[in-house]
């Protein structure tokens, strides 16, 4: 069954690094048979959210400057 479903998809280089799987058993079969680690879609979303939130954090040098400016206003 794997050879009829996941096998050809994962063998196609166009899908390399672009395939996700919601099912635990599907991810396990891919790991056991092809040695690949597929992420669950929620794992990918979490990675993107973390990356986006980290990109909006102030730089450590700027944080102390912003704190000083905030305190000087009062």
mmCIF file of C-alpha atoms in Angstrom:
data_model
loop_
_atom_site.group_PDB
_atom_site.id
_atom_site.type_symbol
_atom_site.label_atom_id
_atom_site.label_comp_id
_atom_site.label_asym_id
_atom_site.label_seq_id
_atom_site.Cartn_x
_atom_site.Cartn_y
_atom_site.Cartn_z
ATOM 1 C CA UNK A 1 0.000 0.000 0.000
ATOM 2 C CA UNK A 2 2.870 2.361 0.858
ATOM 3 C CA UNK A 3 4.366 1.821 -2.594
ATOM 4 C CA UNK A 4 1.078 2.803 -4.190
ATOM 5 C CA UNK A 5 0.491 5.947 -2.150
ATOM 6 C CA UNK A 6 3.396 7.596 -0.315
ATOM 7 C CA UNK A 7 6.240 5.917 -2.188
ATOM 8 C CA UNK A 8 5.854 7.666 -5.568
ATOM 9 C CA UNK A 9 5.086 11.025 -3.968
ATOM 10 C CA UNK A 10 8.201 10.999 -1.815
ATOM 11 C CA UNK A 11 10.368 9.639 -4.628
ATOM 12 C CA UNK A 12 9.469 12.640 -6.787
ATOM 13 C CA UNK A 13 12.168 15.315 -6.233
ATOM 14 C CA UNK A 14 9.566 18.065 -6.702
ATOM 15 C CA UNK A 15 8.093 17.080 -3.328
ATOM 16 C CA UNK A 16 11.392 16.995 -1.423
ATOM 17 C CA UNK A 17 11.017 18.957 1.812
ATOM 18 C CA UNK A 18 7.460 19.989 0.915
ATOM 19 C CA UNK A 19 5.426 17.036 2.192
ATOM 20 C CA UNK A 20 3.466 16.986 5.452
ATOM 21 C CA UNK A 21 1.388 14.230 7.042
ATOM 22 C CA UNK A 22 -1.368 14.490 9.621
ATOM 23 C CA UNK A 23 -1.366 10.821 10.597
ATOM 24 C CA UNK A 24 1.090 9.394 13.104
ATOM 25 C CA UNK A 25 1.248 6.041 11.322
ATOM 26 C CA UNK A 26 1.906 7.744 7.981
ATOM 27 C CA UNK A 27 4.818 9.695 9.454
ATOM 28 C CA UNK A 28 6.165 6.507 11.072
ATOM 29 C CA UNK A 29 5.955 4.525 7.831
ATOM 30 C CA UNK A 30 7.783 7.243 5.938
ATOM 31 C CA UNK A 31 10.501 7.292 8.600
ATOM 32 C CA UNK A 32 10.855 3.503 8.652
ATOM 33 C CA UNK A 33 10.714 2.892 4.908
ATOM 34 C CA UNK A 34 12.335 5.993 3.412
ATOM 35 C CA UNK A 35 14.214 7.392 6.402
ATOM 36 C CA UNK A 36 12.478 10.767 6.063
ATOM 37 C CA UNK A 37 10.958 12.848 8.844
ATOM 38 C CA UNK A 38 7.674 14.418 7.817
ATOM 39 C CA UNK A 39 6.175 17.123 9.980
ATOM 40 C CA UNK A 40 2.567 17.382 11.027
ATOM 41 C CA UNK A 41 0.969 20.532 9.543
ATOM 42 C CA UNK A 42 0.548 21.981 13.045
ATOM 43 C CA UNK A 43 4.283 21.563 13.657
ATOM 44 C CA UNK A 44 4.983 23.626 10.559
ATOM 45 C CA UNK A 45 2.512 26.298 11.644
ATOM 46 C CA UNK A 46 4.150 26.458 15.072
ATOM 47 C CA UNK A 47 7.575 26.864 13.484
ATOM 48 C CA UNK A 48 6.307 29.730 11.310
ATOM 49 C CA UNK A 49 4.588 31.448 14.249
ATOM 50 C CA UNK A 50 7.729 31.195 16.379
ATOM 51 C CA UNK A 51 9.878 32.537 13.545
ATOM 52 C CA UNK A 52 7.500 35.444 12.933
ATOM 53 C CA UNK A 53 7.252 36.340 16.617
ATOM 54 C CA UNK A 54 11.043 36.178 16.993
ATOM 55 C CA UNK A 55 11.421 38.509 14.010
ATOM 56 C CA UNK A 56 9.305 41.134 15.780
ATOM 57 C CA UNK A 57 11.176 41.046 19.078
ATOM 58 C CA UNK A 58 13.278 44.108 19.768
ATOM 59 C CA UNK A 59 17.035 43.760 19.496
ATOM 60 C CA UNK A 60 18.556 43.426 23.007
ATOM 61 C CA UNK A 61 20.486 46.706 22.603
ATOM 62 C CA UNK A 62 17.341 48.510 21.516
ATOM 63 C CA UNK A 63 15.289 47.063 24.384
ATOM 64 C CA UNK A 64 17.349 48.780 27.050
ATOM 65 C CA UNK A 65 17.265 52.034 25.074
ATOM 66 C CA UNK A 66 13.491 51.781 24.713
ATOM 67 C CA UNK A 67 13.151 51.083 28.458
ATOM 68 C CA UNK A 68 15.234 54.146 29.324
ATOM 69 C CA UNK A 69 13.235 56.341 26.963
ATOM 70 C CA UNK A 70 9.968 55.023 28.415
ATOM 71 C CA UNK A 71 11.069 55.737 31.982
ATOM 72 C CA UNK A 72 12.340 59.217 31.085
ATOM 73 C CA UNK A 73 8.869 60.184 29.840
ATOM 74 C CA UNK A 74 7.395 59.899 33.354
#
